[in-house]
Amino acid sequence: MEENMYQRLVIAEKRLREIDEELESVEVVKNISKFKEISKERAVLDPQVTAFLLYKKNENNIKEAKEMIHDPDPDISEMAREELKRLEVEQEKIIENLREMLLPRDPNDDKNIIVEIRGAVGGDEANIFAGDLFRMYTRYAEAQGWKIQILEENYSESGGFALVSFKISGNRVYSKLKFESGAHRVQRVPTTEASGRIHTSTATVLVMPEAEEIDVQINPNDLQVDTYRSQGAGGQNVNKTESAVRITHLPTGIIAACQTEKSQLQNREIAMQMLRTKIYASMLEEQQEKIGSERRLKIGTGERSEKIRTYNYPQNRVTDHRISFTIQKLDRVIEGELDEIIEALIHYDQSSKIAGE
């Protein structure tokens, strides 16, 4: 193990002891915000320190095995050699695990997300594909035990959505789905195509970490609030009162709207939540621009114009272009079995960080 890595773990072990002492103090227990803050820090440090203690124990076992190799009894010496091989392989795995644990942590990984899916290029077929993507993500979320809440939906007469916006709540949602932003391309024969010709259409996905009030401060004087009647599928009016709410943040021009609830107050609360999240996402994008483009180009910028993935129905193939990853399981992926793709993206991202790219 590298010396700087070892020293970081020594510091982590010391800090964990300090936190455990703090959590027993009456002052911290009474201070809810402080208690939550150091509890989160402990949740990060605990697995690191547990693995570090295992590393140190293994290191002692390796030292003992090396000494036993020189035992005059050939049977004991041979047994020690075998044990040494096993321990060294195990130690490499522990070190690799620790490297991943020490990677810079995305502070948004624990957040819930708000997702926007829009039909883009391809007319009706693009909107139908947007509906397919919505179903894909909702089925994946359900399999993870996450909760889904529809925030905004603009149905397409041919099926699917011109726009659908929804919130996914659960354990570390953003950490799993943060690489889904971008343009998703589908290649298939539309049901309306009599000649059987393959069409290419796109739908855009935008994944944003849900922002809390502490993340974004909004001046009420900077808001323009409009109310209107809710619309249903196909454009029919489903509400005689103006319960739908549209909020515009005047300094940025960012707009959020909600019409899914019957109460104007509920729609306003949801629209404000969406507005905070959109402003926060814009702030994050600006930060990334300042950091530089080298690593962002590896995984992607998350911009809607960037084609990140192709779903080819004739070949039952899904290809993620950012990491050149292909699987012949489109029929299962589109039904929500996204684990292989998501794990490949996360692994690529972690490998890039370890390599210092």
CSV table of C-alpha atoms in Angstrom, one decimal:
chain,number,residue,atom,x,y,z
A,1,MET,CA,0.0,0.0,0.0
A,2,GLU,CA,1.2,3.5,-0.9
A,3,GLU,CA,2.4,5.6,2.1
A,4,ASN,CA,0.0,8.5,1.4
A,5,MET,CA,-2.9,6.1,1.2
A,6,TYR,CA,-1.8,4.4,4.5
A,7,GLN,CA,-1.6,7.8,6.2
A,8,ARG,CA,-5.1,8.8,5.0
A,9,LEU,CA,-6.4,5.6,6.6
A,10,VAL,CA,-4.6,6.3,9.9
A,11,ILE,CA,-6.2,9.7,10.0
A,12,ALA,CA,-9.6,8.1,9.2
A,13,GLU,CA,-9.3,5.6,12.0
A,14,LYS,CA,-8.4,8.4,14.5
A,15,ARG,CA,-11.3,10.6,13.2
A,16,LEU,CA,-13.8,7.7,13.6
A,17,ARG,CA,-12.8,7.3,17.3
A,18,GLU,CA,-13.3,11.1,17.8
A,19,ILE,CA,-16.7,10.9,16.2
A,20,ASP,CA,-17.8,8.0,18.4
A,21,GLU,CA,-16.8,10.1,21.4
A,22,GLU,CA,-18.7,13.1,20.1
A,23,LEU,CA,-21.9,11.1,19.5
A,24,GLU,CA,-21.9,10.1,23.1
A,25,SER,CA,-21.8,13.7,24.3
A,26,VAL,CA,-25.1,15.4,25.4
A,27,GLU,CA,-24.3,18.6,23.5
A,28,VAL,CA,-24.2,16.7,20.1
A,29,VAL,CA,-27.2,14.6,20.9
A,30,LYS,CA,-29.3,17.7,21.6
A,31,ASN,CA,-28.0,19.5,18.4
A,32,ILE,CA,-29.9,17.6,15.7
A,33,SER,CA,-28.1,19.2,12.7
A,34,LYS,CA,-24.7,18.5,14.2
A,35,PHE,CA,-25.8,15.0,15.1
A,36,LYS,CA,-26.9,14.4,11.5
A,37,GLU,CA,-23.7,15.9,10.1
A,38,ILE,CA,-21.2,13.8,12.0
A,39,SER,CA,-23.4,10.7,11.6
A,40,LYS,CA,-23.1,11.1,7.8
A,41,GLU,CA,-19.4,11.5,8.2
A,42,ARG,CA,-19.3,8.3,10.3
A,43,ALA,CA,-21.2,6.4,7.7
A,44,VAL,CA,-18.5,7.2,5.2
A,45,LEU,CA,-15.5,6.5,7.5
A,46,ASP,CA,-16.8,3.3,9.1
A,47,PRO,CA,-16.4,0.9,6.1
A,48,GLN,CA,-13.0,2.5,5.3
A,49,VAL,CA,-11.7,1.8,8.9
A,50,THR,CA,-13.2,-1.7,9.0
A,51,ALA,CA,-11.4,-2.6,5.8
A,52,PHE,CA,-8.2,-0.9,7.1
A,53,LEU,CA,-8.3,-3.0,10.3
A,54,LEU,CA,-8.7,-6.1,8.1
A,55,TYR,CA,-5.7,-4.9,6.1
A,56,LYS,CA,-3.5,-4.6,9.2
A,57,LYS,CA,-4.6,-7.9,10.5
A,58,ASN,CA,-3.8,-9.5,7.1
A,59,GLU,CA,-0.4,-7.8,7.1
A,60,ASN,CA,0.5,-9.4,10.4
A,61,ASN,CA,-0.7,-12.8,9.1
A,62,ILE,CA,1.5,-12.4,6.0
A,63,LYS,CA,4.5,-11.6,8.2
A,64,GLU,CA,3.9,-14.7,10.3
A,65,ALA,CA,3.5,-16.9,7.1
A,66,LYS,CA,6.8,-15.5,5.7
A,67,GLU,CA,8.5,-16.5,9.0
A,68,MET,CA,7.0,-20.0,8.9
A,69,ILE,CA,8.3,-20.6,5.4
A,70,HIS,CA,11.8,-21.1,7.0
A,71,ASP,CA,10.5,-23.7,9.4
A,72,PRO,CA,12.7,-26.9,9.3
A,73,ASP,CA,9.7,-29.0,9.0
A,74,PRO,CA,9.0,-29.3,5.2
A,75,ASP,CA,5.3,-29.8,5.7
A,76,ILE,CA,4.9,-26.7,7.8
A,77,SER,CA,7.1,-24.7,5.3
A,78,GLU,CA,4.9,-25.9,2.3
A,79,MET,CA,1.7,-25.1,4.2
A,80,ALA,CA,3.1,-21.6,5.0
A,81,ARG,CA,3.8,-21.0,1.3
A,82,GLU,CA,0.3,-21.9,0.3
A,83,GLU,CA,-1.1,-19.7,3.0
A,84,LEU,CA,1.1,-16.8,2.0
A,85,LYS,CA,-0.2,-17.0,-1.6
A,86,ARG,CA,-3.8,-16.9,-0.4
A,87,LEU,CA,-3.1,-14.0,2.0
A,88,GLU,CA,-1.3,-11.9,-0.7
A,89,VAL,CA,-4.2,-12.4,-3.1
A,90,GLU,CA,-6.7,-11.4,-0.4
A,91,GLN,CA,-4.5,-8.4,0.6
A,92,GLU,CA,-4.6,-7.1,-3.0
A,93,LYS,CA,-8.4,-7.3,-3.0
A,94,ILE,CA,-8.5,-5.3,0.3
A,95,ILE,CA,-6.2,-2.6,-1.1
A,96,GLU,CA,-8.2,-2.3,-4.3
A,97,ASN,CA,-11.4,-2.0,-2.2
A,98,LEU,CA,-9.8,0.7,-0.1
A,99,ARG,CA,-8.7,2.6,-3.1
A,100,GLU,CA,-12.3,2.8,-4.3
A,101,MET,CA,-13.5,3.8,-0.9
A,102,LEU,CA,-11.0,6.7,-0.8
A,103,LEU,CA,-12.1,8.1,-4.2
A,104,PRO,CA,-13.5,11.6,-4.1
A,105,ARG,CA,-17.2,11.3,-3.1
A,106,ASP,CA,-19.9,13.0,-5.1
A,107,PRO,CA,-21.9,14.9,-2.4
A,108,ASN,CA,-25.1,14.4,-4.4
A,109,ASP,CA,-24.9,10.6,-4.5
A,110,ASP,CA,-27.3,10.2,-1.5
A,111,LYS,CA,-29.9,12.5,-3.0
A,112,ASN,CA,-33.2,11.7,-4.6
A,113,ILE,CA,-33.6,12.7,-8.3
A,114,ILE,CA,-35.9,14.5,-10.6
A,115,VAL,CA,-36.0,13.1,-14.1
A,116,GLU,CA,-37.2,14.8,-17.3
A,117,ILE,CA,-37.8,12.8,-20.4
A,118,ARG,CA,-38.7,14.5,-23.7
A,119,GLY,CA,-39.5,13.2,-27.2
A,120,ALA,CA,-36.9,14.8,-29.4
A,121,VAL,CA,-36.1,14.0,-33.1
A,122,GLY,CA,-38.5,11.6,-34.8
A,123,GLY,CA,-42.0,13.0,-34.2
A,124,ASP,CA,-44.5,10.5,-32.9
A,125,GLU,CA,-42.0,7.7,-32.7
A,126,ALA,CA,-39.8,9.9,-30.5
A,127,ASN,CA,-42.6,10.5,-28.1
A,128,ILE,CA,-43.5,6.8,-28.0
A,129,PHE,CA,-39.8,6.0,-27.2
A,130,ALA,CA,-39.9,8.6,-24.4
A,131,GLY,CA,-42.8,6.6,-23.0
A,132,ASP,CA,-40.7,3.4,-23.3
A,133,LEU,CA,-37.8,5.1,-21.4
A,134,PHE,CA,-40.2,6.2,-18.7
A,135,ARG,CA,-41.5,2.7,-18.2
A,136,MET,CA,-37.9,1.4,-18.3
A,137,TYR,CA,-36.8,3.7,-15.4
A,138,THR,CA,-39.9,3.2,-13.4
A,139,ARG,CA,-39.6,-0.6,-13.6
A,140,TYR,CA,-35.9,-0.3,-12.6
A,141,ALA,CA,-36.9,1.9,-9.7
A,142,GLU,CA,-39.6,-0.5,-8.5
A,143,ALA,CA,-37.1,-3.3,-8.5
A,144,GLN,CA,-34.8,-1.2,-6.3
A,145,GLY,CA,-37.6,-0.6,-3.9
A,146,TRP,CA,-37.6,3.2,-4.7
A,147,LYS,CA,-40.7,5.4,-4.8
A,148,ILE,CA,-41.9,7.2,-7.9
A,149,GLN,CA,-43.9,10.4,-8.1
A,150,ILE,CA,-45.2,12.0,-11.3
A,151,LEU,CA,-44.6,15.7,-11.4
A,152,GLU,CA,-45.5,16.8,-14.9
A,153,GLU,CA,-46.8,14.9,-17.9
A,154,ASN,CA,-47.6,16.0,-21.4
A,155,TYR,CA,-49.1,13.1,-23.3
A,156,SER,CA,-48.7,12.5,-27.0
A,157,GLU,CA,-51.8,11.6,-29.0
A,158,SER,CA,-49.9,8.8,-30.7
A,159,GLY,CA,-48.8,7.4,-27.4
A,160,GLY,CA,-45.9,8.1,-25.0
A,161,PHE,CA,-45.0,11.6,-23.9
A,162,ALA,CA,-43.8,14.8,-25.4
A,163,LEU,CA,-42.6,15.4,-21.8
A,164,VAL,CA,-42.8,13.5,-18.6
A,165,SER,CA,-41.2,14.7,-15.4
A,166,PHE,CA,-41.0,12.5,-12.2
A,167,LYS,CA,-39.2,12.2,-8.9
A,168,ILE,CA,-37.5,9.0,-7.7
A,169,SER,CA,-36.9,8.7,-3.9
A,170,GLY,CA,-34.9,6.0,-2.2
A,171,ASN,CA,-31.4,4.9,-1.1
A,172,ARG,CA,-28.6,6.5,-3.1
A,173,VAL,CA,-30.7,7.0,-6.2
A,174,TYR,CA,-28.5,9.7,-7.8
A,175,SER,CA,-25.4,7.5,-7.4
A,176,LYS,CA,-27.1,4.9,-9.7
A,177,LEU,CA,-28.8,7.0,-12.3
A,178,LYS,CA,-26.6,10.1,-12.6
A,179,PHE,CA,-25.0,8.9,-15.8
A,180,GLU,CA,-28.4,8.6,-17.7
A,181,SER,CA,-28.5,12.2,-18.8
A,182,GLY,CA,-28.2,12.7,-22.5
A,183,ALA,CA,-29.8,11.8,-25.9
A,184,HIS,CA,-31.0,8.2,-26.1
A,185,ARG,CA,-31.4,6.9,-29.7
A,186,VAL,CA,-33.7,4.2,-30.9
A,187,GLN,CA,-33.5,2.2,-34.1
A,188,ARG,CA,-36.6,0.2,-35.0
A,189,VAL,CA,-39.6,-0.2,-37.3
A,190,PRO,CA,-42.4,2.0,-36.1
A,191,THR,CA,-45.9,0.3,-35.8
A,192,THR,CA,-47.2,3.0,-38.2
A,193,GLU,CA,-44.6,2.1,-40.9
A,194,ALA,CA,-46.3,0.0,-43.5
A,195,SER,CA,-43.1,-0.7,-45.5
A,196,GLY,CA,-41.2,-2.1,-42.5
A,197,ARG,CA,-38.4,0.5,-42.8
A,198,ILE,CA,-36.2,1.1,-39.8
A,199,HIS,CA,-36.5,4.6,-38.3
A,200,THR,CA,-34.0,6.4,-36.0
A,201,SER,CA,-35.5,8.6,-33.3
A,202,THR,CA,-34.3,10.2,-30.1
A,203,ALA,CA,-35.6,11.1,-26.7
A,204,THR,CA,-33.6,13.2,-24.2
A,205,VAL,CA,-33.2,12.3,-20.5
A,206,LEU,CA,-32.2,14.8,-17.9
A,207,VAL,CA,-31.3,13.5,-14.4
A,208,MET,CA,-31.0,16.1,-11.6
A,209,PRO,CA,-30.2,15.6,-7.9
A,210,GLU,CA,-33.1,16.9,-5.9
A,211,ALA,CA,-32.2,20.2,-4.3
A,212,GLU,CA,-33.2,21.2,-0.7
A,213,GLU,CA,-33.9,24.7,0.4
A,214,ILE,CA,-30.4,24.7,2.0
A,215,ASP,CA,-28.8,24.0,-1.4
A,216,VAL,CA,-30.5,26.9,-3.2
A,217,GLN,CA,-31.7,30.2,-1.8
A,218,ILE,CA,-34.5,31.8,-3.9
A,219,ASN,CA,-35.8,35.3,-3.5
A,220,PRO,CA,-39.6,35.3,-3.7
A,221,ASN,CA,-39.4,38.6,-5.5
A,222,ASP,CA,-37.5,36.9,-8.4
A,223,LEU,CA,-40.5,34.6,-9.1
A,224,GLN,CA,-43.3,34.9,-11.6
A,225,VAL,CA,-46.2,32.6,-10.7
A,226,ASP,CA,-48.9,31.8,-13.3
A,227,THR,CA,-51.9,29.5,-12.8
A,228,TYR,CA,-53.9,27.7,-15.5
A,229,ARG,CA,-56.3,24.8,-15.9
A,230,SER,CA,-54.9,21.3,-15.9
A,231,GLN,CA,-54.9,19.4,-19.1
A,232,GLY,CA,-55.3,15.6,-19.5
A,233,ALA,CA,-54.2,13.1,-22.1
A,234,GLY,CA,-55.0,14.3,-25.6
A,235,GLY,CA,-55.4,17.9,-24.4
A,236,GLN,CA,-58.9,17.5,-22.8
A,237,ASN,CA,-59.6,19.9,-19.9
A,238,VAL,CA,-59.8,17.9,-16.7
A,239,ASN,CA,-60.1,20.7,-14.2
A,240,LYS,CA,-62.5,23.6,-14.2
A,241,THR,CA,-60.4,25.5,-11.7
A,242,GLU,CA,-56.9,27.0,-12.3
A,243,SER,CA,-55.1,24.4,-10.2
A,244,ALA,CA,-52.0,24.0,-12.4
A,245,VAL,CA,-49.0,26.2,-11.5
A,246,ARG,CA,-46.1,27.5,-13.6
A,247,ILE,CA,-43.2,29.3,-11.9
A,248,THR,CA,-40.6,31.3,-13.7
A,249,HIS,CA,-37.3,32.3,-12.1
A,250,LEU,CA,-36.8,35.6,-13.7
A,251,PRO,CA,-32.9,36.0,-13.2
A,252,THR,CA,-32.3,32.7,-15.0
A,253,GLY,CA,-35.4,32.2,-17.1
A,254,ILE,CA,-35.7,28.7,-15.6
A,255,ILE,CA,-39.3,27.4,-15.6
A,256,ALA,CA,-41.0,24.7,-13.6
A,257,ALA,CA,-44.7,23.6,-13.8
A,258,CYS,CA,-46.9,21.1,-12.2
A,259,GLN,CA,-50.6,20.1,-12.8
A,260,THR,CA,-50.6,16.5,-11.3
A,261,GLU,CA,-52.4,17.4,-8.1
A,262,LYS,CA,-55.9,18.7,-7.6
A,263,SER,CA,-54.8,21.4,-5.2
A,264,GLN,CA,-53.1,24.5,-6.5
A,265,LEU,CA,-51.1,24.7,-3.2
A,266,GLN,CA,-49.8,21.2,-3.7
A,267,ASN,CA,-48.9,21.9,-7.4
A,268,ARG,CA,-47.1,25.1,-6.3
A,269,GLU,CA,-45.1,23.2,-3.7
A,270,ILE,CA,-44.0,20.6,-6.3
A,271,ALA,CA,-43.3,23.3,-8.9
A,272,MET,CA,-41.0,25.0,-6.3
A,273,GLN,CA,-39.3,21.8,-5.6
A,274,MET,CA,-38.7,21.3,-9.3
A,275,LEU,CA,-37.5,24.9,-9.7
A,276,ARG,CA,-34.9,24.5,-6.9
A,277,THR,CA,-33.7,21.3,-8.5
A,278,LYS,CA,-33.3,22.9,-12.0
A,279,ILE,CA,-31.5,25.9,-10.6
A,280,TYR,CA,-29.2,23.6,-8.6
A,281,ALA,CA,-28.5,21.5,-11.7
A,282,SER,CA,-27.6,24.6,-13.5
A,283,MET,CA,-25.2,25.6,-10.7
A,284,LEU,CA,-23.6,22.2,-10.9
A,285,GLU,CA,-23.1,22.5,-14.6
A,286,GLU,CA,-21.4,25.8,-14.1
A,287,GLN,CA,-19.1,24.3,-11.5
A,288,GLN,CA,-18.2,21.4,-13.9
A,289,GLU,CA,-17.3,23.9,-16.6
A,290,LYS,CA,-14.9,25.7,-14.3
A,291,ILE,CA,-13.3,22.3,-13.2
A,292,GLY,CA,-12.5,21.5,-16.9
A,293,SER,CA,-13.6,19.2,-19.6
A,294,GLU,CA,-11.1,16.4,-19.6
A,295,ARG,CA,-12.9,13.9,-17.3
A,296,ARG,CA,-16.4,15.1,-18.3
A,297,LEU,CA,-15.7,14.0,-21.8
A,298,LYS,CA,-15.0,10.5,-20.6
A,299,ILE,CA,-18.4,9.9,-19.1
A,300,GLY,CA,-20.3,12.7,-20.7
A,301,THR,CA,-21.5,16.2,-19.9
A,302,GLY,CA,-25.1,15.2,-19.5
A,303,GLU,CA,-26.2,17.7,-22.1
A,304,ARG,CA,-29.4,16.8,-24.0
A,305,SER,CA,-27.7,17.0,-27.4
A,306,GLU,CA,-25.1,14.4,-26.6
A,307,LYS,CA,-26.0,10.9,-27.9
A,308,ILE,CA,-25.1,8.6,-25.1
A,309,ARG,CA,-26.8,5.3,-26.0
A,310,THR,CA,-28.4,3.4,-28.9
A,311,TYR,CA,-31.3,0.9,-28.6
A,312,ASN,CA,-31.2,-1.2,-31.7
A,313,TYR,CA,-34.4,-3.4,-31.8
A,314,PRO,CA,-33.6,-5.5,-35.0
A,315,GLN,CA,-30.3,-6.7,-33.3
A,316,ASN,CA,-31.7,-6.7,-29.8
A,317,ARG,CA,-28.7,-4.6,-28.9
A,318,VAL,CA,-28.0,-1.7,-26.5
A,319,THR,CA,-24.7,0.3,-26.9
A,320,ASP,CA,-23.5,2.9,-24.5
A,321,HIS,CA,-21.2,5.0,-26.7
A,322,ARG,CA,-19.3,6.7,-23.9
A,323,ILE,CA,-17.6,3.6,-22.7
A,324,SER,CA,-18.1,1.4,-25.8
A,325,PHE,CA,-20.2,-1.1,-23.9
A,326,THR,CA,-22.6,-3.3,-25.8
A,327,ILE,CA,-25.0,-6.0,-24.6
A,328,GLN,CA,-27.5,-8.1,-26.7
A,329,LYS,CA,-30.3,-7.8,-24.2
A,330,LEU,CA,-32.4,-4.9,-25.3
A,331,ASP,CA,-35.6,-6.8,-24.6
A,332,ARG,CA,-34.6,-7.1,-21.0
A,333,VAL,CA,-33.0,-3.7,-20.6
A,334,ILE,CA,-36.1,-1.9,-21.9
A,335,GLU,CA,-38.1,-3.8,-19.2
A,336,GLY,CA,-35.9,-2.2,-16.5
A,337,GLU,CA,-33.0,-4.6,-16.2
A,338,LEU,CA,-30.4,-1.9,-16.2
A,339,ASP,CA,-27.9,-3.3,-13.7
A,340,GLU,CA,-25.3,-4.4,-16.2
A,341,ILE,CA,-25.2,-1.0,-17.9
A,342,ILE,CA,-25.2,1.0,-14.7
A,343,GLU,CA,-22.5,-1.1,-13.0
A,344,ALA,CA,-20.3,-0.8,-16.2
A,345,LEU,CA,-20.7,3.0,-16.1
A,346,ILE,CA,-19.9,3.2,-12.3
A,347,HIS,CA,-16.9,0.9,-12.7
A,348,TYR,CA,-15.6,3.0,-15.6
A,349,ASP,CA,-16.0,6.2,-13.6
A,350,GLN,CA,-14.2,4.7,-10.6
A,351,SER,CA,-11.4,3.3,-12.7
A,352,SER,CA,-10.9,6.7,-14.3
A,353,LYS,CA,-10.7,8.4,-10.9
A,354,ILE,CA,-8.2,5.8,-9.7
A,355,ALA,CA,-6.1,6.4,-12.7
A,356,GLY,CA,-6.2,10.1,-12.1
A,357,GLU,CA,-7.9,10.9,-15.4
